[in-house]
Coordinates of C-alpha atoms and ligand atoms in Angstrom, one line a residue:
Chain A
M1 CA 31.2 18.7 13.6
L2 CA 28.3 19.1 11.2
V3 CA 25.3 16.9 12.0
L4 CA 22.0 16.4 10.3
A5 CA 19.1 15.7 12.7
V6 CA 15.8 14.1 11.7
D7 CA 12.8 13.0 13.6
T8 CA 9.4 11.8 12.4
A9 CA 8.2 10.0 15.6
T10 CA 5.6 12.7 16.5
P11 CA 3.2 14.6 14.2
A12 CA 6.1 16.9 13.4
V13 CA 8.3 16.5 10.4
T14 CA 11.7 17.6 11.8
A15 CA 14.9 18.3 9.9
G16 CA 17.8 20.4 11.1
V17 CA 21.5 21.2 10.6
V18 CA 23.4 21.4 13.8
E19 CA 27.1 22.1 14.4
F20 CA 29.3 21.8 17.5
T21 CA 33.0 22.0 18.2
V22 CA 34.7 18.9 19.5
E23 CA 37.1 19.8 22.4
L24 CA 40.3 17.8 22.2
A25 CA 41.0 18.1 25.9
G26 CA 37.8 16.8 27.5
E27 CA 34.4 18.3 27.7
N28 CA 33.8 22.0 27.5
S29 CA 30.6 24.0 27.5
D30 CA 31.8 25.8 24.4
G31 CA 31.0 22.7 22.5
A32 CA 27.2 22.8 22.9
P33 CA 25.3 22.0 19.8
R34 CA 24.3 25.1 17.8
L35 CA 21.4 25.2 15.3
L36 CA 22.4 26.4 11.8
A37 CA 19.0 25.9 10.2
E38 CA 15.8 23.9 10.6
R39 CA 12.6 23.0 8.9
V40 CA 9.7 21.7 10.9
T41 CA 6.1 21.1 9.8
V42 CA 3.5 19.7 12.1
D43 CA 1.5 17.3 9.9
A44 CA 1.2 13.6 10.8
R45 CA 0.4 12.8 7.2
A46 CA 3.3 14.5 5.5
H47 CA 6.4 12.8 6.8
G48 CA 7.1 10.9 3.6
E49 CA 6.4 13.9 1.5
L50 CA 8.2 16.6 3.3
L51 CA 11.2 15.2 5.1
T52 CA 13.8 15.1 2.3
P53 CA 12.7 18.6 1.0
H54 CA 13.0 19.9 4.5
L55 CA 16.6 18.5 4.8
R56 CA 17.5 20.0 1.5
D57 CA 16.1 23.4 2.4
A58 CA 17.7 23.4 5.8
L59 CA 21.1 22.6 4.3
A60 CA 20.6 25.3 1.7
E61 CA 19.8 27.9 4.4
A62 CA 22.8 26.8 6.5
G63 CA 24.9 27.2 3.4
R64 CA 26.2 23.6 3.7
A65 CA 26.4 20.7 1.3
L66 CA 25.4 17.1 2.1
S67 CA 29.0 16.1 1.4
E68 CA 30.1 18.3 4.4
V69 CA 27.9 16.4 6.9
D70 CA 29.9 14.3 9.4
A71 CA 27.1 12.3 10.9
I72 CA 23.3 11.9 11.1
V73 CA 21.2 11.7 14.2
C74 CA 17.8 10.1 13.9
G75 CA 14.9 9.9 16.4
V76 CA 13.8 6.3 16.6
G77 CA 10.5 6.8 18.5
P78 CA 8.6 5.6 20.2
G79 CA 6.0 6.7 17.7
P80 CA 2.7 5.4 16.5
F81 CA 2.8 7.0 13.1
T82 CA 3.6 5.1 9.9
G83 CA 5.8 8.2 9.4
L84 CA 8.3 7.1 12.0
R85 CA 9.7 4.8 9.4
A86 CA 10.0 7.6 6.9
G87 CA 12.5 9.4 9.1
M88 CA 14.4 6.2 9.9
V89 CA 14.8 4.9 6.4
T90 CA 15.7 8.4 5.2
A91 CA 18.5 8.5 7.8
A92 CA 19.6 5.0 7.0
A93 CA 19.8 5.7 3.3
L94 CA 21.6 9.0 3.7
G95 CA 24.1 7.3 6.0
H96 CA 24.7 4.5 3.4
A97 CA 24.9 6.9 0.4
L98 CA 27.2 9.4 2.2
D99 CA 29.1 6.7 4.1
R100 CA 28.5 8.5 7.4
P101 CA 27.4 7.1 10.7
V102 CA 23.8 7.3 11.8
Y103 CA 23.2 7.6 15.6
P104 CA 19.8 6.5 16.9
V105 CA 18.2 8.6 19.7
C106 CA 15.1 8.0 21.7
T107 CA 12.7 10.8 20.7
L108 CA 11.5 11.2 24.3
D109 CA 15.2 11.7 25.4
A110 CA 15.5 14.5 22.8
I111 CA 12.4 16.3 24.1
A112 CA 13.8 16.0 27.7
A113 CA 17.1 17.5 26.5
D114 CA 15.3 20.6 25.4
R115 CA 14.0 21.2 28.9
P116 CA 16.8 20.7 31.4
G117 CA 16.7 21.9 35.0
E118 CA 14.1 19.9 36.9
P119 CA 12.8 16.3 36.8
V120 CA 10.4 16.0 33.9
L121 CA 7.8 13.6 32.5
V122 CA 7.9 13.4 28.7
V123 CA 4.8 12.1 26.9
T124 CA 3.9 11.8 23.3
D125 CA 0.6 10.8 21.7
A126 CA 0.5 7.0 21.1
R127 CA -3.0 7.1 19.7
R128 CA -5.7 4.6 20.9
R129 CA -6.0 6.7 24.1
E130 CA -2.5 5.8 25.2
V131 CA 0.7 7.8 25.6
Y132 CA 4.4 6.9 25.2
W133 CA 6.2 8.2 28.2
A134 CA 9.5 8.4 30.0
A135 CA 10.7 10.2 33.2
Y136 CA 14.0 12.2 33.5
D137 CA 15.9 13.6 36.5
A138 CA 17.2 17.1 36.8
R139 CA 20.3 16.3 34.8
G140 CA 18.2 15.0 31.9
A141 CA 19.0 11.3 32.6
R142 CA 16.2 8.9 31.9
T143 CA 14.9 7.3 35.2
A144 CA 11.9 5.3 33.8
G145 CA 10.5 4.3 30.4
P146 CA 10.0 4.5 27.6
E147 CA 6.7 2.7 27.8
V148 CA 3.3 2.9 26.4
A149 CA 0.3 3.1 28.7
P150 CA -3.1 4.9 29.3
P151 CA -2.3 8.4 30.7
A152 CA -4.3 7.7 33.9
E153 CA -1.9 4.8 34.7
V154 CA 1.1 7.1 34.2
A155 CA -0.6 9.7 36.4
D156 CA -0.9 7.2 39.2
R157 CA 2.9 6.7 39.2
L158 CA 3.8 10.4 39.2
A159 CA 4.8 10.5 42.9
D160 CA 7.1 7.5 42.5
L161 CA 8.6 9.0 39.4
G162 CA 9.5 12.2 41.3
V163 CA 8.8 14.5 38.3
T164 CA 7.6 18.1 38.8
R165 CA 6.8 19.0 35.2
V166 CA 5.4 17.5 32.0
A167 CA 6.5 18.0 28.4
G168 CA 4.4 16.9 25.5
P169 CA 1.0 17.5 23.9
P170 CA -1.9 18.3 26.2
V171 CA -3.6 14.9 25.7
F172 CA -4.2 14.5 29.5
D173 CA -4.1 16.7 32.6
F174 CA -1.4 15.2 34.8
G175 CA -1.8 18.0 37.3
L176 CA 1.8 19.2 36.6
P177 CA 3.0 22.4 35.0
A178 CA 3.3 21.9 31.3
V179 CA 6.6 23.0 29.9
G180 CA 6.4 21.9 26.3
P181 CA 7.7 21.1 23.7
E182 CA 5.5 18.7 22.0
H183 CA 8.2 17.4 19.6
P184 CA 12.0 17.2 19.7
S185 CA 14.2 19.9 18.2
P186 CA 17.3 19.3 16.1
V187 CA 19.5 20.6 18.9
G188 CA 17.8 18.3 21.4
L189 CA 18.3 15.3 19.2
V190 CA 22.0 16.1 18.7
A191 CA 22.5 16.9 22.4
V192 CA 21.5 13.3 23.3
A193 CA 24.0 11.8 20.9
R194 CA 26.7 14.4 21.5
A195 CA 29.1 12.4 23.6
D196 CA 29.0 9.5 21.1
L197 CA 29.3 11.8 18.2
A198 CA 32.3 13.6 19.7
A199 CA 34.0 10.3 20.6
G200 CA 33.3 8.8 17.2
A201 CA 31.7 5.9 19.0
E202 CA 30.2 3.0 17.0
P203 CA 26.5 3.9 16.6
G204 CA 23.9 1.5 18.1
A205 CA 21.4 -0.4 15.9
L206 CA 19.0 1.8 14.0
T207 CA 15.9 0.0 15.4
P208 CA 12.6 1.7 15.8
L209 CA 11.0 1.8 19.3
Y210 CA 7.6 0.5 18.4
L211 CA 6.7 -0.7 21.9
R212 CA 3.7 -2.5 20.4
R213 CA 3.2 -5.6 18.4
P214 CA 1.6 -5.4 14.9
D215 CA -2.2 -5.7 15.0
A216 CA -2.7 -9.0 13.3
V217 CA -4.8 -12.0 14.3
E218 CA -4.1 -15.5 13.2
P219 CA -7.2 -16.9 11.5
G220 CA -9.2 -19.3 13.6
A221 CA -11.2 -22.2 12.3
R222 CA -12.3 -21.8 8.7
K223 CA -15.5 -19.8 8.4
R224 CA -18.2 -21.8 6.6
V225 CA -19.8 -20.2 3.6
S226 CA -22.8 -22.6 3.3
R227 CA -26.0 -22.0 5.1
V228 CA -26.7 -25.3 6.9
Chain B
M1 CA 25.3 4.3 -21.0
T2 CA 23.1 5.1 -18.0
I3 CA 22.8 3.1 -14.8
I4 CA 19.2 3.1 -13.4
L5 CA 18.4 1.9 -9.9
G6 CA 14.9 0.6 -9.2
I7 CA 13.3 0.4 -5.7
E8 CA 10.1 -1.6 -5.0
S9 CA 8.2 -1.9 -1.7
S10 CA 4.5 -1.9 -2.6
C11 CA 3.6 -5.2 -0.9
D12 CA 5.7 -7.8 0.9
E13 CA 8.9 -7.8 -1.2
T14 CA 11.7 -5.3 -0.7
G15 CA 13.3 -5.1 -4.1
V16 CA 16.3 -3.3 -5.5
G17 CA 17.2 -3.8 -9.2
I18 CA 19.9 -2.2 -11.3
V19 CA 19.6 -1.9 -15.1
R20 CA 22.1 -0.5 -17.6
L21 CA 20.6 1.5 -20.5
D22 CA 22.8 1.5 -23.5
R23 CA 23.0 4.2 -26.2
D24 CA 21.1 2.0 -28.6
G25 CA 18.2 1.6 -26.1
G26 CA 19.2 -1.9 -25.1
L27 CA 18.6 -2.9 -21.4
T28 CA 20.9 -5.1 -19.4
L29 CA 20.0 -6.4 -16.0
L30 CA 22.9 -6.0 -13.6
A31 CA 21.3 -6.8 -10.3
D32 CA 17.9 -8.0 -8.9
E33 CA 17.9 -8.4 -5.2
V34 CA 14.8 -9.1 -3.2
A35 CA 14.1 -9.6 0.5
S36 CA 10.7 -11.1 1.1
S37 CA 8.6 -11.0 4.3
V38 CA 6.3 -13.7 2.9
E39 CA 7.1 -16.2 5.7
Q40 CA 6.2 -13.6 8.4
H41 CA 2.7 -13.4 6.8
A42 CA 2.1 -17.1 6.3
R43 CA 0.5 -17.8 9.7
F44 CA -1.9 -14.9 9.1
G45 CA -3.0 -16.3 5.8
G46 CA -2.4 -13.0 4.0
V47 CA -0.1 -9.9 3.9
V48 CA -0.3 -7.9 7.2
P49 CA 0.5 -4.3 6.3
E50 CA 2.3 -3.4 9.5
V51 CA 4.4 -6.5 9.4
A52 CA 5.3 -5.8 5.8
S53 CA 6.2 -2.2 6.5
R54 CA 8.5 -3.1 9.4
A55 CA 10.2 -5.7 7.2
H56 CA 10.8 -3.1 4.5
L57 CA 12.5 -0.7 6.9
E58 CA 14.8 -3.5 8.1
A59 CA 15.6 -4.8 4.6
M60 CA 16.0 -1.6 2.6
V61 CA 19.7 -0.7 3.1
P62 CA 20.9 -4.3 3.3
T63 CA 19.1 -5.1 0.0
M64 CA 20.6 -2.0 -1.5
R65 CA 24.1 -3.1 -0.4
R66 CA 23.6 -6.6 -1.9
A67 CA 22.4 -5.1 -5.2
M68 CA 25.5 -2.9 -5.4
T69 CA 27.7 -6.0 -4.8
A70 CA 25.8 -8.1 -7.3
A71 CA 26.1 -5.5 -10.0
D72 CA 29.7 -4.8 -9.0
I73 CA 29.1 -1.0 -9.0
A74 CA 29.3 1.8 -6.5
L75 CA 26.4 4.0 -5.5
S76 CA 28.2 6.9 -7.2
D77 CA 27.8 5.0 -10.5
V78 CA 24.0 5.4 -10.4
D79 CA 22.6 7.9 -12.8
A80 CA 18.9 7.8 -12.0
I81 CA 16.5 6.2 -9.5
A82 CA 13.0 4.9 -10.1
V83 CA 10.8 4.0 -7.2
T84 CA 7.3 2.5 -6.9
C85 CA 5.0 5.2 -5.6
G86 CA 1.8 3.2 -6.1
P87 CA -0.5 1.4 -6.2
G88 CA 0.1 -0.7 -3.1
L89 CA 0.1 -0.7 0.7
A90 CA 0.5 2.9 2.0
G91 CA 2.9 2.2 4.8
A92 CA 5.0 -0.2 2.7
L93 CA 5.2 2.3 -0.2
L94 CA 6.3 5.0 2.2
V95 CA 9.5 3.2 3.1
G96 CA 10.6 2.7 -0.5
V97 CA 9.7 6.3 -1.5
S98 CA 11.4 7.8 1.5
A99 CA 14.6 5.7 0.9
A100 CA 14.6 6.6 -2.8
K101 CA 14.3 10.3 -2.1
A102 CA 17.3 10.1 0.3
Y103 CA 19.4 8.2 -2.1
A104 CA 18.5 10.5 -5.0
T105 CA 19.3 13.6 -2.9
A106 CA 22.6 12.2 -1.6
L107 CA 23.7 11.0 -5.0
N108 CA 22.3 14.1 -6.7
V109 CA 20.5 12.1 -9.4
P110 CA 17.0 12.4 -10.9
L111 CA 14.2 10.6 -9.2
Y112 CA 11.2 9.0 -10.9
G113 CA 8.1 8.0 -8.9
V114 CA 6.7 5.3 -11.0
N115 CA 3.7 3.0 -11.3
H116 CA 4.0 -0.6 -10.0
L117 CA 1.7 -2.0 -12.7
A118 CA 3.7 -0.5 -15.5
G119 CA 6.7 -2.0 -13.9
H120 CA 5.3 -5.5 -14.2
V121 CA 4.9 -4.9 -18.0
A122 CA 8.4 -3.3 -18.2
A123 CA 9.9 -6.5 -16.6
D124 CA 9.2 -8.3 -19.9
T125 CA 11.5 -5.9 -21.9
L126 CA 14.4 -7.1 -19.8
E127 CA 14.0 -10.6 -21.2
H128 CA 12.4 -10.1 -24.6
G129 CA 13.4 -6.6 -25.7
P130 CA 11.2 -3.7 -26.7
L131 CA 7.4 -4.1 -26.8
P132 CA 5.6 -3.8 -30.1
T133 CA 2.9 -1.0 -30.2
P134 CA 0.3 -1.7 -29.1
T135 CA 0.7 -4.6 -26.7
L136 CA -1.9 -6.2 -24.5
A137 CA -0.8 -7.0 -20.9
L138 CA -2.5 -9.4 -18.6
L139 CA -1.3 -8.7 -15.0
V140 CA -2.2 -11.4 -12.5
S141 CA -1.0 -11.7 -8.9
G142 CA -2.1 -11.6 -5.3
G143 CA -2.8 -7.9 -5.6
H144 CA -3.8 -7.4 -9.2
S145 CA -5.9 -8.9 -12.1
Q146 CA -5.9 -6.5 -15.0
L147 CA -6.0 -6.2 -18.7
L148 CA -4.0 -3.2 -20.0
R149 CA -3.5 -1.8 -23.4
V150 CA 0.1 -0.5 -23.6
D151 CA 0.8 2.0 -26.4
D152 CA 3.9 3.5 -24.8
L153 CA 5.5 2.1 -21.7
A154 CA 6.9 5.5 -20.8
G155 CA 3.5 7.2 -20.9
K156 CA 0.4 5.7 -22.4
I157 CA -1.2 2.7 -20.7
T158 CA -4.9 2.2 -20.6
E159 CA -6.8 -0.2 -18.4
I160 CA -9.4 -2.1 -20.4
G161 CA -10.5 -4.5 -17.7
S162 CA -9.9 -5.5 -14.1
T163 CA -11.3 -7.6 -11.3
I164 CA -14.5 -6.3 -9.7
D165 CA -13.7 -8.2 -6.4
D166 CA -10.8 -10.5 -5.6
A167 CA -7.5 -10.6 -7.4
A168 CA -6.7 -14.0 -8.9
G169 CA -3.9 -14.6 -6.4
E170 CA -6.2 -13.9 -3.5
A171 CA -8.6 -16.6 -4.8
Y172 CA -5.7 -19.0 -4.8
D173 CA -4.8 -18.1 -1.2
K174 CA -8.4 -18.6 -0.1
V175 CA -9.0 -21.8 -1.9
A176 CA -5.7 -23.2 -0.6
R177 CA -7.0 -22.5 2.9
V178 CA -10.2 -24.3 2.2
I179 CA -8.5 -27.5 1.0
G180 CA -5.8 -27.3 3.7
L181 CA -2.8 -26.2 1.5
P182 CA -0.3 -23.6 2.8
Y183 CA 0.0 -19.9 2.1
P184 CA 0.7 -18.5 -0.4
G185 CA -1.7 -20.7 -2.3
G186 CA -0.4 -20.4 -5.9
P187 CA 2.5 -23.0 -5.9
P188 CA 0.9 -25.7 -3.8
I189 CA -2.4 -25.5 -5.8
D190 CA -0.4 -25.7 -9.0
R191 CA 1.4 -28.8 -7.8
A192 CA -1.8 -30.5 -6.5
A193 CA -3.5 -29.6 -9.8
Q194 CA -0.9 -31.6 -11.8
R195 CA -2.1 -34.7 -10.1
G196 CA -5.8 -33.9 -10.4
N197 CA -8.5 -33.9 -13.1
P198 CA -9.3 -30.4 -14.3
T199 CA -12.7 -31.5 -15.6
A200 CA -13.8 -33.4 -12.4
I201 CA -15.8 -30.5 -11.0
A202 CA -17.6 -27.8 -13.1
F203 CA -16.8 -24.6 -11.1
P204 CA -18.3 -21.4 -12.4
R205 CA -16.6 -19.0 -14.8
G206 CA -17.2 -15.5 -13.4
L207 CA -18.5 -12.7 -15.6
T208 CA -18.7 -14.8 -18.7
G209 CA -22.4 -14.4 -19.4
P210 CA -23.5 -12.6 -22.6
R211 CA -24.4 -9.4 -20.7
D212 CA -21.4 -9.3 -18.4
A213 CA -18.5 -6.8 -18.8
K214 CA -16.5 -8.7 -21.3
Y215 CA -13.0 -7.7 -20.1
D216 CA -13.6 -7.6 -16.4
F217 CA -12.9 -10.4 -14.0
S218 CA -14.6 -11.8 -10.9
F219 CA -13.1 -14.5 -8.7
S220 CA -15.2 -14.1 -5.5
G221 CA -18.0 -16.4 -6.8
L222 CA -15.6 -19.1 -7.8
K223 CA -13.9 -19.0 -4.4
T224 CA -17.3 -19.4 -2.7
A225 CA -18.3 -22.2 -5.0
V226 CA -15.2 -24.1 -4.2
A227 CA -15.8 -23.7 -0.4
R228 CA -19.4 -24.8 -0.8
W229 CA -18.5 -27.8 -2.8
V230 CA -15.8 -28.8 -0.2
E231 CA -18.2 -28.2 2.7
A232 CA -20.9 -30.3 1.2
R233 CA -18.5 -33.2 0.8
E234 CA -17.3 -32.8 4.4
R235 CA -20.9 -32.7 5.7
D236 CA -21.6 -35.9 3.9
G237 CA -18.6 -37.4 5.5
E238 CA -16.9 -38.0 2.2
E239 CA -13.2 -37.5 1.6
V240 CA -12.3 -34.3 -0.3
P241 CA -10.4 -35.0 -3.5
I242 CA -7.9 -32.2 -3.0
D243 CA -6.1 -32.7 -6.3
D244 CA -9.3 -32.7 -8.3
V245 CA -10.5 -29.6 -6.5
A246 CA -7.2 -27.8 -7.1
A247 CA -7.1 -28.9 -10.8
S248 CA -10.7 -27.9 -11.4
F249 CA -10.3 -24.5 -9.6
Q250 CA -7.1 -23.8 -11.5
E251 CA -8.8 -24.7 -14.8
A252 CA -11.6 -22.2 -14.1
V253 CA -9.1 -19.4 -13.3
A254 CA -6.9 -20.2 -16.3
D255 CA -9.9 -20.5 -18.6
V256 CA -11.4 -17.1 -17.7
L257 CA -8.1 -15.2 -17.7
T258 CA -6.9 -16.5 -21.0
A259 CA -10.2 -16.4 -22.7
K260 CA -10.8 -12.8 -21.8
A261 CA -7.3 -11.8 -22.6
V262 CA -7.3 -13.4 -26.1
R263 CA -10.7 -12.0 -26.8
A264 CA -9.5 -8.5 -25.9
A265 CA -6.4 -8.8 -28.1
T266 CA -8.5 -10.1 -31.0
E267 CA -11.2 -7.5 -30.7
L268 CA -8.8 -4.6 -30.3
G269 CA -6.5 -5.9 -33.1
I270 CA -3.5 -6.4 -30.8
N271 CA -0.9 -9.0 -31.9
T272 CA 1.3 -9.3 -28.8
M273 CA 0.3 -10.3 -25.3
V274 CA 2.5 -10.1 -22.2
I275 CA 1.5 -12.0 -19.1
S276 CA 3.2 -10.9 -15.8
G277 CA 2.6 -10.8 -12.1
G278 CA 3.1 -13.6 -9.5
V279 CA 0.3 -15.8 -10.9
A280 CA 1.9 -15.7 -14.4
A281 CA 4.3 -18.3 -13.1
N282 CA 1.3 -20.7 -12.9
S283 CA 1.9 -23.7 -15.3
R284 CA -1.7 -24.1 -16.4
I285 CA -2.3 -20.3 -17.1
K286 CA 0.9 -20.3 -19.2
A287 CA 0.1 -23.4 -21.1
L288 CA -3.5 -22.5 -21.9
A289 CA -2.5 -18.9 -22.9
A290 CA 0.2 -20.4 -25.2
Q291 CA -2.4 -22.7 -26.8
R292 CA -5.0 -20.0 -27.2
C293 CA -2.6 -17.3 -28.4
Q294 CA -1.2 -19.6 -31.0
A295 CA -4.7 -20.4 -32.3
A296 CA -5.5 -16.7 -32.5
G297 CA -2.2 -15.7 -34.1
I298 CA -1.0 -13.7 -31.1
E299 CA 2.6 -13.6 -30.0
L300 CA 2.8 -14.5 -26.3
R301 CA 5.5 -13.2 -24.0
V302 CA 5.9 -14.3 -20.4
P303 CA 9.0 -13.2 -18.4
R304 CA 10.7 -15.9 -16.4
P305 CA 9.1 -16.4 -12.9
R306 CA 11.7 -14.3 -11.1
L307 CA 10.8 -11.3 -13.1
C308 CA 7.0 -11.9 -12.9
T309 CA 6.9 -11.5 -9.1
D310 CA 7.4 -8.1 -7.4
N311 CA 11.0 -7.0 -7.7
G312 CA 13.2 -3.9 -8.1
A313 CA 14.5 -4.9 -11.6
M314 CA 11.1 -4.2 -13.2
M315 CA 11.0 -0.7 -11.6
A316 CA 14.6 -0.1 -12.9
A317 CA 13.5 -1.3 -16.3
L318 CA 10.5 1.1 -16.3
G319 CA 12.8 3.9 -15.1
A320 CA 15.1 3.2 -18.1
H321 CA 12.2 3.5 -20.5
L322 CA 11.4 6.9 -18.9
V323 CA 15.0 8.1 -19.1
A324 CA 15.3 6.9 -22.8
A325 CA 12.0 8.7 -23.6
G326 CA 13.2 11.9 -22.0
V327 CA 10.4 12.0 -19.5
K328 CA 10.7 14.7 -16.8
P329 CA 11.8 13.4 -13.4
S330 CA 9.5 13.7 -10.3
S331 CA 9.7 16.4 -7.7
L332 CA 11.4 15.7 -4.4
D333 CA 8.1 16.2 -2.6
L334 CA 6.4 13.3 -4.3
S335 CA 4.4 11.1 -2.1
A336 CA 3.3 7.5 -2.2
N337 CA -0.2 7.0 -3.7
P338 CA -1.8 3.7 -2.6
A339 CA -4.4 4.1 -5.3
L340 CA -2.3 5.4 -8.2
P341 CA -4.2 4.8 -11.4
V342 CA -2.5 2.7 -14.0
A343 CA -2.8 5.5 -16.6
T344 CA -0.3 7.5 -14.4
V345 CA 3.0 5.8 -15.4
S346 CA 5.1 8.3 -13.6
V347 CA 4.2 11.2 -11.3
Ligands
LIG1 ZN1 2.9 -6.6 -8.2

């Protein structure tokens, strides 16, 4: 199965071409997602500019055509960047134009999928001195989150969360070993959606995880312009 | 024949339009679908960029599907895509530009990143055919108030005047708030003005003094003058004659816009004027422009209201002019430019 993976929920502009074999008789480790090609640029201001060229270039390097793609996997955040929408609308439009399903994946899940083995806290920069975070057990299953909070609040909960490592940018010292990565990989994104992809499941709604309301205040009483 | 898809997302309307360009250069509008987030902004009294951007993301593919159905074509029939890459709200533009790149790549068709303001002018060619050279365009909306000299829709547009503060539509929204009318202010003020006396209150005409920039506009002083006048009444415990305030305000706006536009056309020797943008639907501006253009021997063209407000059809029309003129398509790494100058018709 040939899958395009995109994510723009972190400062990274991520595009990759991933392939895996679907076992007819149940799950098999031979079917793990395999990276054919990727293009990643870390630049929070370049999502809109670079994502489609990255997809095109990754496909070219993989020697595959868009028409061969079976499905698209898209990170849906949480993410504070306007750029989050660049990835999501790109995936939605490709899915429409190619008539292929688009599978939404929590970006933090994809980061956790890249670091299996021990319970891990995944954080990403939410700006405004806050982080998006989620906790995962040793098998990579999410046990808490995703939420947005000041890092000190998350640090206070570490014992409860039972995590022993942290993945994400060094925005705060959680007192845990840092294991990276700071952004999801194409293989991580596809790994999270792998079971649904293999089963041909109906994709969930392609809805961004904003976790915050828009900043907008309703106007109060009219301001007077006259000096009284 | 060539099928051109237009995508617009510079403000609060997600627009997808489809235009057919025939061999003889004729344009036929096949679809014009718009999803508006205007109601979500109403309680804030103005467009909230993050709210608009979120709405664009939700609406983009559904609006595209509706446009395909309306035009009764398949995506594979599309030959070229034109997308607004500026000017406008950065986050809003990003959604349309990203979608357009994805569609263009998946369909393997050329992509044109185009100027929203030029699109407003191109809208008129869908209704009234090719523009004579040169044409004077007056663009008035919540976001723009500009006088443009259009020598070639596909490449040569020159700004000869613009607002130095608020756009005309912004003044409408603010005045509506002052006299207790809903957002957006254009339609309710226009309705109230029909019942009022346009000469009841002498509101100021901005930038009309002998030493002022003759083709530029200013609506900030007018808006403040209306607020002062209303507050003075309220302070004296008198009832505010809403209809007269609306009519007198609207008269001031229409007077300045049409007087400057007609003066520009006359002085520059231009015989055709196009008025477009959301405020072009205003009844008084249209009527006064018609009267003054006729007196000055200028042909006036105003597209129907649906084509005056932001939409994808106008961007498709502009794309069709670029295709017809053989203009080079944009690169796939084009980016949105919130401050794109009007002289840049395509990037
Ligand atoms: Zn506009």
